[in-house]
Amino acid sequence: MIILYLHIGEEKVVFLDDIIAIMDIEKTTTSNNTREYLKKSEENGIVTAIGTDIPKSFVVALTDGQQKVFLSPISSSTLNKRFRKIADDYREELN
C-alpha cells in the first residue's frame, strides 16, 4: 500500500485520501457561508494554523473520522498543482 501526502506548509502534511477541499481564503471568505463555516470550525476547535504567516488557503480534511481545517500560508493554486502532480505521478506509476 502506497501512502500519498500533500505538504501544506511548515512541517505539516495531510494524506491525499483525507483531503476534502483546498480553498482560496481571499476568494471564498467573501461568502457569508464560508465565513460562518470557518467561525464555527474555530469555535469547535478544529482549526489549525500552519506557521505564523497570513494564511492564503485553507484545507479541509477528514482525519481519523474527524473533520479538520488547516490554514495554510501556501496558495490554493500551488496546493492544487502539487495535489494533481502527485496524483498524476501515482497513476503513471500504476500503468
Short mmCIF file of C-alpha atoms in Angstrom, two decimals:
data_model
loop_
_atom_site.label_atom_id
_atom_site.label_comp_id
_atom_site.label_asym_id
_atom_site.label_seq_id
_atom_site.Cartn_x
_atom_site.Cartn_y
_atom_site.Cartn_z
CA MET A 1 0.00 0.00 0.00
CA ILE A 2 1.36 3.40 -1.01
CA ILE A 3 0.51 6.38 1.17
CA LEU A 4 0.45 9.72 -0.63
CA TYR A 5 0.54 13.03 1.20
CA LEU A 6 0.47 16.74 0.45
CA HIS A 7 2.81 19.24 2.11
CA ILE A 8 0.63 22.21 3.18
CA GLY A 9 3.25 24.39 4.89
CA GLU A 10 5.94 24.38 7.57
CA GLU A 11 6.31 20.72 8.55
CA LYS A 12 2.66 19.75 8.08
CA VAL A 13 1.47 17.12 5.63
CA VAL A 14 -2.01 15.74 5.00
CA PHE A 15 -2.76 12.39 3.40
CA LEU A 16 -4.29 12.86 -0.07
CA ASP A 17 -7.14 10.49 0.75
CA ASP A 18 -8.09 12.68 3.74
CA ILE A 19 -8.43 15.92 1.75
CA ILE A 20 -11.99 17.10 1.13
CA ALA A 21 -11.27 20.60 -0.20
CA ILE A 22 -8.50 23.09 -0.86
CA MET A 23 -9.89 26.63 -0.81
CA ASP A 24 -8.53 30.12 -1.51
CA ILE A 25 -9.11 32.22 1.62
CA GLU A 26 -9.40 35.56 -0.15
CA LYS A 27 -11.89 34.37 -2.77
CA THR A 28 -14.05 32.19 -0.55
CA THR A 29 -14.35 34.39 2.54
CA THR A 30 -16.43 36.86 0.54
CA SER A 31 -19.26 34.35 1.08
CA ASN A 32 -21.19 34.54 4.35
CA ASN A 33 -21.46 30.73 4.32
CA THR A 34 -17.69 30.30 4.21
CA ARG A 35 -17.08 32.88 6.92
CA GLU A 36 -19.69 31.18 9.11
CA TYR A 37 -18.15 27.75 8.43
CA LEU A 38 -14.68 28.98 9.42
CA LYS A 39 -16.08 30.72 12.51
CA LYS A 40 -17.93 27.57 13.66
CA SER A 41 -14.86 25.45 12.92
CA GLU A 42 -12.75 27.78 15.07
CA GLU A 43 -15.33 27.64 17.87
CA ASN A 44 -15.31 23.83 17.67
CA GLY A 45 -11.52 23.74 17.93
CA ILE A 46 -10.89 22.03 14.61
CA VAL A 47 -8.84 24.83 13.01
CA THR A 48 -5.05 24.63 12.97
CA ALA A 49 -2.93 27.50 11.67
CA ILE A 50 0.20 26.35 9.86
CA GLY A 51 3.01 28.77 10.70
CA THR A 52 2.71 32.43 11.55
CA ASP A 53 2.31 33.92 8.07
CA ILE A 54 -1.06 35.22 6.92
CA PRO A 55 -2.96 32.21 5.51
CA LYS A 56 -3.59 32.15 1.78
CA SER A 57 -5.69 28.98 1.73
CA PHE A 58 -7.44 26.50 3.92
CA VAL A 59 -7.54 22.74 3.60
CA VAL A 60 -10.49 20.75 4.86
CA ALA A 61 -9.62 17.16 5.74
CA LEU A 62 -11.28 14.17 7.35
CA THR A 63 -8.61 12.62 9.56
CA ASP A 64 -9.36 9.59 11.72
CA GLY A 65 -13.07 10.25 11.27
CA GLN A 66 -12.81 13.88 12.43
CA GLN A 67 -13.07 16.95 10.27
CA LYS A 68 -10.13 19.36 10.49
CA VAL A 69 -9.37 22.72 8.90
CA PHE A 70 -5.78 23.76 8.24
CA LEU A 71 -4.95 27.41 7.50
CA SER A 72 -2.01 27.31 5.11
CA PRO A 73 0.45 30.02 4.06
CA ILE A 74 0.65 28.34 0.64
CA SER A 75 -1.76 29.46 -2.10
CA SER A 76 -4.61 27.18 -3.10
CA SER A 77 -3.35 27.16 -6.71
CA THR A 78 0.07 25.86 -5.59
CA LEU A 79 -1.51 23.24 -3.33
CA ASN A 80 -3.84 22.12 -6.14
CA LYS A 81 -0.91 21.87 -8.57
CA ARG A 82 1.03 19.76 -6.05
CA PHE A 83 -2.04 17.58 -5.47
CA ARG A 84 -2.55 16.98 -9.21
CA LYS A 85 1.16 16.27 -9.79
CA ILE A 86 1.28 13.70 -7.00
CA ALA A 87 -1.93 12.04 -8.22
CA ASP A 88 -0.79 12.06 -11.87
CA ASP A 89 2.64 10.63 -10.99
CA TYR A 90 0.97 7.89 -8.97
CA ARG A 91 -1.43 6.99 -11.81
CA GLU A 92 1.50 6.95 -14.24
CA GLU A 93 3.43 4.64 -11.92
CA LEU A 94 0.49 2.23 -11.85
CA ASN A 95 0.42 1.95 -15.65
#
